[in-house]
Every structure is written in C-alpha cells, then in structure tokens.
C-alpha cells in the first residue's frame, strides 16, 4: 500500500496534536479534543476544516455545459455565473459515480469539487466521455481547501479580507472567483455543509 498523502496543512495539524486516520489514502486528523466538544464549538462559535483532500476538476470549452448536462442529474442551464450547484454524477444505467459541487464561471468554464476517495474515478469516468471540444484537467494537486463553519464565520472572515469585497455579499451557493484572504488569492464560496453558515 502506498503511503497516505498529506495536505499542505499537515504540520499545523500535527502541532495541534490531531488524531490522524487514513481516509481514502489521505493522512487526516479526525479529532483534536473530542467529537462532542468540536461539534458544539462549530454550532456555538466557529471551526476551521482542512478539506484539501477534496478533488478539483476543471471542465472548459465551447461544449462544456452540454457535456456536463449529459452526466449530471441536475439542470446546469438554471445555474448562473458564479453560482454553485450540488449534483450526482451518474452512470448510464443510473448508478451513482459521485456527488459533487459544480462551480460555474461561465457557459464554457466549470470547476467540479469531488469527494476525495472518488476524484480519480470521477476524472476517468469523465475522460472516457468528453468530446474534443472540451478540455478536462485534474487540478486537485494545485488547490488547498479550507472551510470556516459556524455562527462566527462571517465575522472572523471579514477580519482577514484585504479588499473591499464583503463575504456577506456572497449569497448561499454562490462564489467569488478572485478575492484576497490574508493576502492570498482565493476562490471564496458559501456552500456550508455543517448546518451552520460557512465559507470555503
């Protein structure tokens, strides 16, 4: 078995004494102090999550939307630019390949965020089907993904923004493609998955 991969924040997790597990080939901290304490902290205050193990696949080209319409169950035509949509990817017989988030930059440019254990499977499935007019690229190794979740997430995120863009201006399931957070160029979305408000 190959050695588990580490996210760019591995050293920080180790310094915080995270309890690591092998998750889908990634060496990830599952807890620090305990599940109950950490759930309550997220519900009442705020928590940071390292989701850098998630996959990112770029789909672009003149027929990018048409291609994705053929493999997703949700209707991309209703998704506006800078919008995010949840959708399963399905096999022709109806079974599920994965459930993903689709980020729409434009009609000819999309970013798919996949579950870590399925990234290679998703990419291979799409690669077998995409037409010559579509460019498909696995960018997972180029992304670090951090989520801030909880009722204080907006307040804390605002303190890190180095420009006039307010995170509160991002509606749920929307994103801004080029913002600076703590001086670093980021894509900022608001899709929260913990039941609390949050950003990624």
Short mmCIF file of C-alpha atoms in Angstrom, two decimals:
data_model
loop_
_atom_site.label_atom_id
_atom_site.label_comp_id
_atom_site.label_asym_id
_atom_site.label_seq_id
_atom_site.Cartn_x
_atom_site.Cartn_y
_atom_site.Cartn_z
CA UNK A 1 0.00 0.00 0.00
CA UNK A 2 1.34 3.43 -0.94
CA UNK A 3 1.98 5.98 1.78
CA UNK A 4 -1.02 8.17 2.65
CA UNK A 5 -0.95 11.69 1.20
CA UNK A 6 -0.72 14.77 3.39
CA UNK A 7 -2.47 18.09 2.93
CA UNK A 8 -0.50 21.38 2.88
CA UNK A 9 -1.64 21.92 6.50
CA UNK A 10 -0.30 18.62 7.82
CA UNK A 11 2.36 20.24 10.00
CA UNK A 12 -0.22 22.52 11.62
CA UNK A 13 -2.48 19.55 12.36
CA UNK A 14 0.42 17.65 13.91
CA UNK A 15 1.42 20.66 16.04
CA UNK A 16 -2.18 20.86 17.30
CA UNK A 17 -1.97 17.16 18.24
CA UNK A 18 -4.62 15.99 15.81
CA UNK A 19 -5.69 12.34 15.95
CA UNK A 20 -4.85 11.12 12.45
CA UNK A 21 -6.51 8.41 10.38
CA UNK A 22 -6.04 7.13 6.85
CA UNK A 23 -9.06 8.45 4.95
CA UNK A 24 -9.21 7.37 1.32
CA UNK A 25 -5.43 7.44 1.04
CA UNK A 26 -5.07 10.74 2.93
CA UNK A 27 -3.50 11.20 6.36
CA UNK A 28 -6.12 13.41 8.06
CA UNK A 29 -6.95 14.49 11.62
CA UNK A 30 -10.37 13.16 12.62
CA UNK A 31 -10.47 14.90 16.02
CA UNK A 32 -8.35 17.02 18.35
CA UNK A 33 -10.12 17.07 21.73
CA UNK A 34 -13.23 15.02 21.01
CA UNK A 35 -16.18 14.84 18.64
CA UNK A 36 -18.80 16.27 21.01
CA UNK A 37 -16.64 19.24 22.02
CA UNK A 38 -15.79 20.02 18.41
CA UNK A 39 -19.38 19.74 17.16
CA UNK A 40 -20.58 22.09 19.90
CA UNK A 41 -17.75 24.52 19.14
CA UNK A 42 -18.85 24.63 15.49
CA UNK A 43 -22.51 25.08 16.46
CA UNK A 44 -21.87 27.84 19.01
CA UNK A 45 -18.76 29.58 17.70
CA UNK A 46 -16.65 28.64 14.68
CA UNK A 47 -14.35 25.89 13.41
CA UNK A 48 -11.81 25.51 10.62
CA UNK A 49 -11.78 22.38 8.46
CA UNK A 50 -8.96 21.29 6.19
CA UNK A 51 -10.70 19.83 3.14
CA UNK A 52 -7.63 19.87 0.89
CA UNK A 53 -8.13 16.17 0.21
CA UNK A 54 -11.18 17.02 -1.93
CA UNK A 55 -10.69 16.92 -5.70
CA UNK A 56 -10.95 19.78 -8.21
CA UNK A 57 -11.56 19.08 -11.88
CA UNK A 58 -11.69 21.87 -14.46
CA UNK A 59 -14.08 21.48 -17.39
CA UNK A 60 -13.92 24.13 -20.08
CA UNK A 61 -14.60 24.61 -23.76
CA UNK A 62 -17.39 25.58 -26.11
CA UNK A 63 -19.43 22.47 -25.26
CA UNK A 64 -18.55 22.24 -21.56
CA UNK A 65 -22.10 22.86 -20.39
CA UNK A 66 -23.59 20.46 -22.94
CA UNK A 67 -21.11 17.77 -21.89
CA UNK A 68 -21.86 18.16 -18.18
CA UNK A 69 -25.61 18.15 -18.82
CA UNK A 70 -25.12 14.62 -20.14
CA UNK A 71 -23.51 13.24 -16.97
CA UNK A 72 -25.12 15.24 -14.13
CA UNK A 73 -28.65 14.78 -12.82
CA UNK A 74 -29.28 18.47 -12.08
CA UNK A 75 -30.00 21.05 -14.79
CA UNK A 76 -26.99 23.34 -15.29
CA UNK A 77 -28.96 25.67 -17.54
CA UNK A 78 -30.60 27.22 -14.46
CA UNK A 79 -27.23 27.90 -12.80
CA UNK A 80 -25.98 31.47 -13.23
CA UNK A 81 -22.34 32.53 -13.46
CA UNK A 82 -20.64 32.48 -10.04
CA UNK A 83 -23.27 30.02 -8.87
CA UNK A 84 -22.73 26.61 -7.26
CA UNK A 85 -24.92 23.54 -7.68
CA UNK A 86 -24.97 20.18 -5.97
CA UNK A 87 -25.44 17.19 -8.28
CA UNK A 88 -24.72 13.49 -8.52
CA UNK A 89 -22.74 12.17 -11.49
CA UNK A 90 -24.49 9.07 -12.80
CA UNK A 91 -23.58 6.03 -14.85
CA UNK A 92 -25.70 5.44 -17.98
CA UNK A 93 -27.58 2.68 -16.14
CA UNK A 94 -28.44 5.10 -13.32
CA UNK A 95 -25.96 4.18 -10.58
CA UNK A 96 -24.07 6.99 -8.85
CA UNK A 97 -20.42 7.72 -9.67
CA UNK A 98 -20.17 10.51 -7.07
CA UNK A 99 -22.00 13.50 -5.63
CA UNK A 100 -20.20 16.76 -6.35
CA UNK A 101 -20.42 20.54 -6.30
CA UNK A 102 -20.35 22.32 -9.66
CA UNK A 103 -18.95 25.87 -9.77
CA UNK A 104 -19.99 27.81 -12.88
CA UNK A 105 -17.58 30.53 -14.01
CA UNK A 106 -19.22 30.87 -17.42
CA UNK A 107 -21.03 28.76 -20.02
CA UNK A 108 -17.69 27.40 -21.17
CA UNK A 109 -15.91 27.02 -17.81
CA UNK A 110 -16.80 24.92 -14.75
CA UNK A 111 -14.99 23.62 -11.68
CA UNK A 112 -16.10 20.32 -10.18
CA UNK A 113 -15.34 19.67 -6.50
CA UNK A 114 -15.34 15.93 -5.89
CA UNK A 115 -15.15 13.66 -2.88
CA UNK A 116 -11.54 12.75 -2.17
CA UNK A 117 -11.94 8.99 -2.46
CA UNK A 118 -13.67 9.40 -5.83
CA UNK A 119 -11.53 12.01 -7.60
CA UNK A 120 -9.59 9.57 -9.77
CA UNK A 121 -12.73 7.55 -10.53
CA UNK A 122 -14.67 10.73 -11.44
CA UNK A 123 -11.88 12.01 -13.66
CA UNK A 124 -11.55 8.70 -15.50
CA UNK A 125 -15.32 8.46 -15.95
CA UNK A 126 -15.48 11.97 -17.44
CA UNK A 127 -12.34 11.44 -19.53
CA UNK A 128 -13.94 8.46 -21.27
CA UNK A 129 -16.84 10.63 -22.40
CA UNK A 130 -15.73 14.20 -23.05
CA UNK A 131 -15.68 15.47 -26.67
CA UNK A 132 -12.66 17.03 -28.39
CA UNK A 133 -14.18 20.50 -27.93
CA UNK A 134 -13.93 20.16 -24.13
CA UNK A 135 -10.77 20.46 -22.02
CA UNK A 136 -10.70 18.29 -18.90
CA UNK A 137 -7.99 18.84 -16.28
CA UNK A 138 -7.47 17.45 -12.78
CA UNK A 139 -6.22 20.42 -10.73
CA UNK A 140 -6.51 18.76 -7.33
CA UNK A 141 -2.78 18.99 -6.57
CA UNK A 142 -2.89 22.77 -7.14
CA UNK A 143 -5.63 23.51 -4.60
CA UNK A 144 -5.72 23.77 -0.82
CA UNK A 145 -9.28 23.87 0.50
CA UNK A 146 -10.16 25.35 3.88
CA UNK A 147 -13.69 25.69 5.25
CA UNK A 148 -14.71 28.02 8.07
CA UNK A 149 -18.03 26.97 9.60
CA UNK A 150 -20.17 28.31 12.44
CA UNK A 151 -22.13 31.40 13.51
CA UNK A 152 -18.93 33.47 13.90
CA UNK A 153 -17.54 32.52 10.47
CA UNK A 154 -18.67 35.73 8.77
CA UNK A 155 -17.27 37.96 11.50
CA UNK A 156 -13.88 36.21 11.51
CA UNK A 157 -13.60 36.02 7.73
CA UNK A 158 -14.24 39.76 7.38
CA UNK A 159 -11.16 40.44 9.51
CA UNK A 160 -8.95 38.54 7.06
CA UNK A 161 -10.20 40.19 3.88
CA UNK A 162 -7.68 42.59 2.36
CA UNK A 163 -10.02 44.29 -0.09
CA UNK A 164 -13.46 45.89 -0.23
CA UNK A 165 -15.32 42.66 -1.01
CA UNK A 166 -17.55 41.71 1.91
CA UNK A 167 -18.16 37.99 2.45
CA UNK A 168 -21.74 38.86 3.41
CA UNK A 169 -22.31 39.88 -0.23
CA UNK A 170 -21.95 36.23 -1.28
CA UNK A 171 -25.34 34.52 -1.25
CA UNK A 172 -25.69 30.84 -0.32
CA UNK A 173 -24.43 28.55 -3.11
CA UNK A 174 -22.55 31.34 -4.85
CA UNK A 175 -18.85 32.18 -5.09
CA UNK A 176 -16.35 34.90 -5.95
CA UNK A 177 -13.51 33.63 -8.16
CA UNK A 178 -10.75 36.11 -7.28
CA UNK A 179 -10.56 37.55 -3.78
CA UNK A 180 -7.67 38.00 -1.37
CA UNK A 181 -7.83 36.46 2.08
CA UNK A 182 -4.87 37.21 4.34
CA UNK A 183 -3.10 38.40 1.18
CA UNK A 184 -3.60 35.11 -0.69
CA UNK A 185 -5.60 34.91 -3.92
CA UNK A 186 -8.58 32.63 -3.34
CA UNK A 187 -11.87 31.41 -4.68
CA UNK A 188 -14.43 32.10 -1.92
CA UNK A 189 -17.72 30.22 -1.80
CA UNK A 190 -20.62 29.93 0.64
CA UNK A 191 -21.93 26.39 0.49
CA UNK A 192 -21.65 25.39 4.21
CA UNK A 193 -22.15 21.69 4.90
CA UNK A 194 -22.31 21.54 8.72
CA UNK A 195 -25.78 23.00 9.20
CA UNK A 196 -24.22 26.34 10.16
CA UNK A 197 -23.34 29.31 7.99
CA UNK A 198 -19.92 28.92 6.47
CA UNK A 199 -17.46 29.66 3.69
CA UNK A 200 -14.87 27.70 1.74
#
